[in-house]
Coordinates of N, CA and C in Angstrom, one line a residue:
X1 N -0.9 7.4 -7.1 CA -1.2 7.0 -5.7 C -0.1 7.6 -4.8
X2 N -0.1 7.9 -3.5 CA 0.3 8.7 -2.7 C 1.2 7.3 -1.9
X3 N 2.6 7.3 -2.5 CA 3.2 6.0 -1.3 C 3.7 6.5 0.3
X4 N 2.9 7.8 0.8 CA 3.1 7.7 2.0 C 1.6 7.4 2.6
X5 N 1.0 6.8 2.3 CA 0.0 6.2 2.8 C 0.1 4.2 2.8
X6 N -0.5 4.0 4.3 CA -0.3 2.4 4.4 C -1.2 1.8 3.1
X7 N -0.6 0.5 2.6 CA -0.8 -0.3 1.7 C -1.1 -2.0 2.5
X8 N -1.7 -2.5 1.9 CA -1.4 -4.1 2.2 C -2.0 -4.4 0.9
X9 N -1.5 -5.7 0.7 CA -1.3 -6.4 -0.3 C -2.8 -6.9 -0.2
X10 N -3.7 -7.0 -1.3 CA -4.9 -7.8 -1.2 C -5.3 -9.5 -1.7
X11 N -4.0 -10.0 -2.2 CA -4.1 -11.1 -2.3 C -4.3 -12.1 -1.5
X12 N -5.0 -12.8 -1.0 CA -5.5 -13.3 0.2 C -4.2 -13.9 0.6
X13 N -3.7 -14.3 2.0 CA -2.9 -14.8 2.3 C -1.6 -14.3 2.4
X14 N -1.3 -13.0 1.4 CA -0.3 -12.2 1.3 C -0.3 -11.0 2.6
X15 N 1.1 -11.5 3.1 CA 1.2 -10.5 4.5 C 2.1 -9.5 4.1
X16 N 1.9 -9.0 2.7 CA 3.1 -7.7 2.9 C 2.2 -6.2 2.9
X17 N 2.7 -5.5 3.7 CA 2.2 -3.9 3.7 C 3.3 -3.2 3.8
X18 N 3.2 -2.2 4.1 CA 4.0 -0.6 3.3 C 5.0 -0.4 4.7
X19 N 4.3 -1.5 5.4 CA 4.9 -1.1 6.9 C 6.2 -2.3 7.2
X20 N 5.1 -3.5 6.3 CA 6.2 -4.9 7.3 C 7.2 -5.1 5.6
X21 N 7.1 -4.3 4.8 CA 7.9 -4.2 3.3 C 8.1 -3.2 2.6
X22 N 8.5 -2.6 3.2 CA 8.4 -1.0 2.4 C 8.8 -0.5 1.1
X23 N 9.9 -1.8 0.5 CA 10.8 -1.6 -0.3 C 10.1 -2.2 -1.6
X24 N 9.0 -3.0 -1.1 CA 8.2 -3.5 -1.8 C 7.0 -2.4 -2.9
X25 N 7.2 -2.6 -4.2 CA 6.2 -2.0 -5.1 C 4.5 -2.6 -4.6
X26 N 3.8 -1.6 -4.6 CA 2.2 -2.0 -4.2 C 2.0 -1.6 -5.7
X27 N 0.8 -2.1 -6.4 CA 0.4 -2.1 -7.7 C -1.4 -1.7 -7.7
X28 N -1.6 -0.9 -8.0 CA -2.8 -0.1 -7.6 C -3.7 -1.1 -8.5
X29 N -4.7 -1.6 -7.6 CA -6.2 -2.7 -8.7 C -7.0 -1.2 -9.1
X30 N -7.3 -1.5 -10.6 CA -8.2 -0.8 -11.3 C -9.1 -0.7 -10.7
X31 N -10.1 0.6 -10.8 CA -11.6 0.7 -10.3 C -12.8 0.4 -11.6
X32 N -12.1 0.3 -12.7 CA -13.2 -0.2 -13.8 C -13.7 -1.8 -13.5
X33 N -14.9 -2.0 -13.5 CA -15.6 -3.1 -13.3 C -14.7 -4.1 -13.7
X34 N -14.4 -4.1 -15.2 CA -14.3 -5.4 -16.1 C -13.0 -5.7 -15.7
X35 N -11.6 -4.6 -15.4 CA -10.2 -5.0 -15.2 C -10.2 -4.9 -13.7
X36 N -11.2 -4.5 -12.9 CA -10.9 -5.2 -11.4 C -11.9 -6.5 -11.5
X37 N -12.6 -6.9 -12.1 CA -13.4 -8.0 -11.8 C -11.8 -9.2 -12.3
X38 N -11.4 -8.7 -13.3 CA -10.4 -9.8 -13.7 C -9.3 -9.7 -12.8
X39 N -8.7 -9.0 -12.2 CA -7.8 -8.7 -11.2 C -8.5 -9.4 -10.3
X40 N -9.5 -9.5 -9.7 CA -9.5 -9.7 -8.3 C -10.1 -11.8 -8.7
X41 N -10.2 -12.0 -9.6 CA -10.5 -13.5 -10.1 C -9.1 -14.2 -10.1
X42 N -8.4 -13.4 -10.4 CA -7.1 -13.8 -10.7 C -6.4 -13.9 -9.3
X43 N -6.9 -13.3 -8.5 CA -6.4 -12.9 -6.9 C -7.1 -14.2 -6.4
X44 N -8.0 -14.8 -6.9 CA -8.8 -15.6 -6.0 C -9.9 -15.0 -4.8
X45 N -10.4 -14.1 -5.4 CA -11.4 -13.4 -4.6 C -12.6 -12.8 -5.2
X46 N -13.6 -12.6 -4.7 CA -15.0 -12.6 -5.2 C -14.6 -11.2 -5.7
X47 N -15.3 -10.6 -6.8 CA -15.3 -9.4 -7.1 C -16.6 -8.9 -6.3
X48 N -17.9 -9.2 -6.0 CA -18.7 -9.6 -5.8 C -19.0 -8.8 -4.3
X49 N -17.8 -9.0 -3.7 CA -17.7 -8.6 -2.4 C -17.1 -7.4 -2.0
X50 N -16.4 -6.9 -3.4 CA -15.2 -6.1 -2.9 C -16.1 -4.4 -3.3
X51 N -16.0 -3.6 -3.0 CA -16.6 -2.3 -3.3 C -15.7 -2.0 -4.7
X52 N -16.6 -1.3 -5.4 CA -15.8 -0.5 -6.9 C -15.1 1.0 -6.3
X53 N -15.4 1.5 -5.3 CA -14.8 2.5 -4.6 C -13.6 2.1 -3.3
X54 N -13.1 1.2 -3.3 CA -12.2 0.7 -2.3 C -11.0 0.9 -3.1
X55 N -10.2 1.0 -2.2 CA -8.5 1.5 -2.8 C -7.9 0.4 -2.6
X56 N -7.7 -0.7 -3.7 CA -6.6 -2.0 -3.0 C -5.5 -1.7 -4.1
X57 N -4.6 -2.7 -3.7 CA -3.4 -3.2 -4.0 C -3.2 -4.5 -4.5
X58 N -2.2 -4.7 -5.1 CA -1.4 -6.2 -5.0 C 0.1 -5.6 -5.1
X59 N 0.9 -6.6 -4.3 CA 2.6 -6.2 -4.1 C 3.2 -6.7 -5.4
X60 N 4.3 -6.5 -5.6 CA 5.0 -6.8 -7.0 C 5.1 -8.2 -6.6
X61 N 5.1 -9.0 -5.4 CA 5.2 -10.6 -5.2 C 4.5 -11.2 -6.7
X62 N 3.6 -11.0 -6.9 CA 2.4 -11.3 -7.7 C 2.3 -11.1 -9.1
X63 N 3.6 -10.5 -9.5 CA 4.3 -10.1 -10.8 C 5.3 -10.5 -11.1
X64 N 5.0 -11.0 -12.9 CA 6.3 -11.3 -13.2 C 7.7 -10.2 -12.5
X65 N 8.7 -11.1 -12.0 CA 9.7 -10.3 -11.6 C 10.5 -9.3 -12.4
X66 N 10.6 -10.3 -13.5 CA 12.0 -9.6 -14.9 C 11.3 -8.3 -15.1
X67 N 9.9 -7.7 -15.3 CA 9.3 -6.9 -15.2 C 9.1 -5.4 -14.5
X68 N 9.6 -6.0 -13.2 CA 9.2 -5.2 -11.8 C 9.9 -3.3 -12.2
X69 N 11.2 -3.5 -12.7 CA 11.5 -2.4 -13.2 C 10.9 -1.7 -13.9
X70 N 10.6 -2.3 -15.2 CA 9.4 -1.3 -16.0 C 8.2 -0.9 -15.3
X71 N 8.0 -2.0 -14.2 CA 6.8 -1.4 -13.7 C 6.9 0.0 -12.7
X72 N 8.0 -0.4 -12.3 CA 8.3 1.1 -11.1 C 8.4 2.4 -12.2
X73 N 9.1 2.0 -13.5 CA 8.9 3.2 -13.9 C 7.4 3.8 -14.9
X74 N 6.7 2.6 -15.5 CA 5.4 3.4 -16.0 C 4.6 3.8 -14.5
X75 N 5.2 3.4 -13.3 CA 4.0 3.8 -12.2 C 4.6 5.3 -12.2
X76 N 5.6 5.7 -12.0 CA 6.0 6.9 -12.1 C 5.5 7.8 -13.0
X77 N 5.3 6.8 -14.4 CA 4.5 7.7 -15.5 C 3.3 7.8 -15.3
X78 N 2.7 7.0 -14.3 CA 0.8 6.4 -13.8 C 0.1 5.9 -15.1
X79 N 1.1 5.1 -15.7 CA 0.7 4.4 -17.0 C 0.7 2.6 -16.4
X80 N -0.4 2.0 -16.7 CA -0.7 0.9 -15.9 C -1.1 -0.2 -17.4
X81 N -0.3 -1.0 -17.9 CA -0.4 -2.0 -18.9 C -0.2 -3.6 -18.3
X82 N -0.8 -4.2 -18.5 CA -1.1 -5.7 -17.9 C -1.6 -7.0 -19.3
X83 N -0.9 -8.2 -18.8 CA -1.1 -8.9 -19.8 C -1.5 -10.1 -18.6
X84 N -3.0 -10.7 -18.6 CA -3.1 -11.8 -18.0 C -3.4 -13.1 -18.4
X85 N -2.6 -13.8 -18.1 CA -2.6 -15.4 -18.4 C -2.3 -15.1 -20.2
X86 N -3.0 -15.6 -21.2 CA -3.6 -15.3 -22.4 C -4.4 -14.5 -23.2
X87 N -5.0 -13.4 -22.1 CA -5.5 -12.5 -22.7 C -4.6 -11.2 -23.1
X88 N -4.5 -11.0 -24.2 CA -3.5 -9.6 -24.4 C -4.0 -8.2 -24.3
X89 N -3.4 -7.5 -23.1 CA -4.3 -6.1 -22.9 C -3.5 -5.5 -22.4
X90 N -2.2 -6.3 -22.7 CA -0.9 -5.3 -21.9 C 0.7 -5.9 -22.1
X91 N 1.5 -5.8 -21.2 CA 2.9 -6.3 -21.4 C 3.1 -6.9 -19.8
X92 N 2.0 -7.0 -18.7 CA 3.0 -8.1 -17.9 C 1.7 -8.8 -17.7
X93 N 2.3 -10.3 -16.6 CA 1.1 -11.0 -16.2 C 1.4 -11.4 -14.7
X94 N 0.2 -11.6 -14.4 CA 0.0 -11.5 -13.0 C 0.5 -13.2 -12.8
X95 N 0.8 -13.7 -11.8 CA 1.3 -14.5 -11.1 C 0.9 -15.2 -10.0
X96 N -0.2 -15.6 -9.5 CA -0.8 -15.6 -7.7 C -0.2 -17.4 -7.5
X97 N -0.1 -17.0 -6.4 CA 0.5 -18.2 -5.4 C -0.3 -18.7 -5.0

């Protein structure tokens, strides 16, 4: 993903973008059905509504913190591993407020 392009966070309620946090990591949502349908459940938002061709985000707010480093560097690698709540399908988990 191209970080000179504006971002906002899609977590409902979440006011950070590329503009008003720049220093902030944006975390690219999967376009496969089954790991954006769980991403965006977990976001508290209808998958339902969201296009499979839309480009969202969630900010690292929404991630384990201790994490946040590994994550800046597998995004560098564009290696994307996720572990949510109880289901194991990766190494971090999501967090929503």
């Amino acid at each position: 993903m191209d970080s000179k392009f504006y971002k906002c966070c899609a977590v409902p309620q979440c006011k950070s973008t590329t503009i008003k946090t720049p220093e902030k990591l944006f975390i690219y949502v999967p376009r496969t059905k089954t790991m954006r349908k769980m991403w965006l459940q977990l976001a508290r938002r209808d998958p339902a509504l969201v296009s499979t061709q839309s480009k969202m985000y969630f900010c690292e707010d929404h991630f384990d913190v201790s994490l946040i480093i590994f994550v800046r560097f597998l995004c560098i690698k564009r290696i994307f591993l996720f572990k949510f709540s109880n289901i194991k399908t990766g190494i971090l988990r999501l967090k929503m407020k």
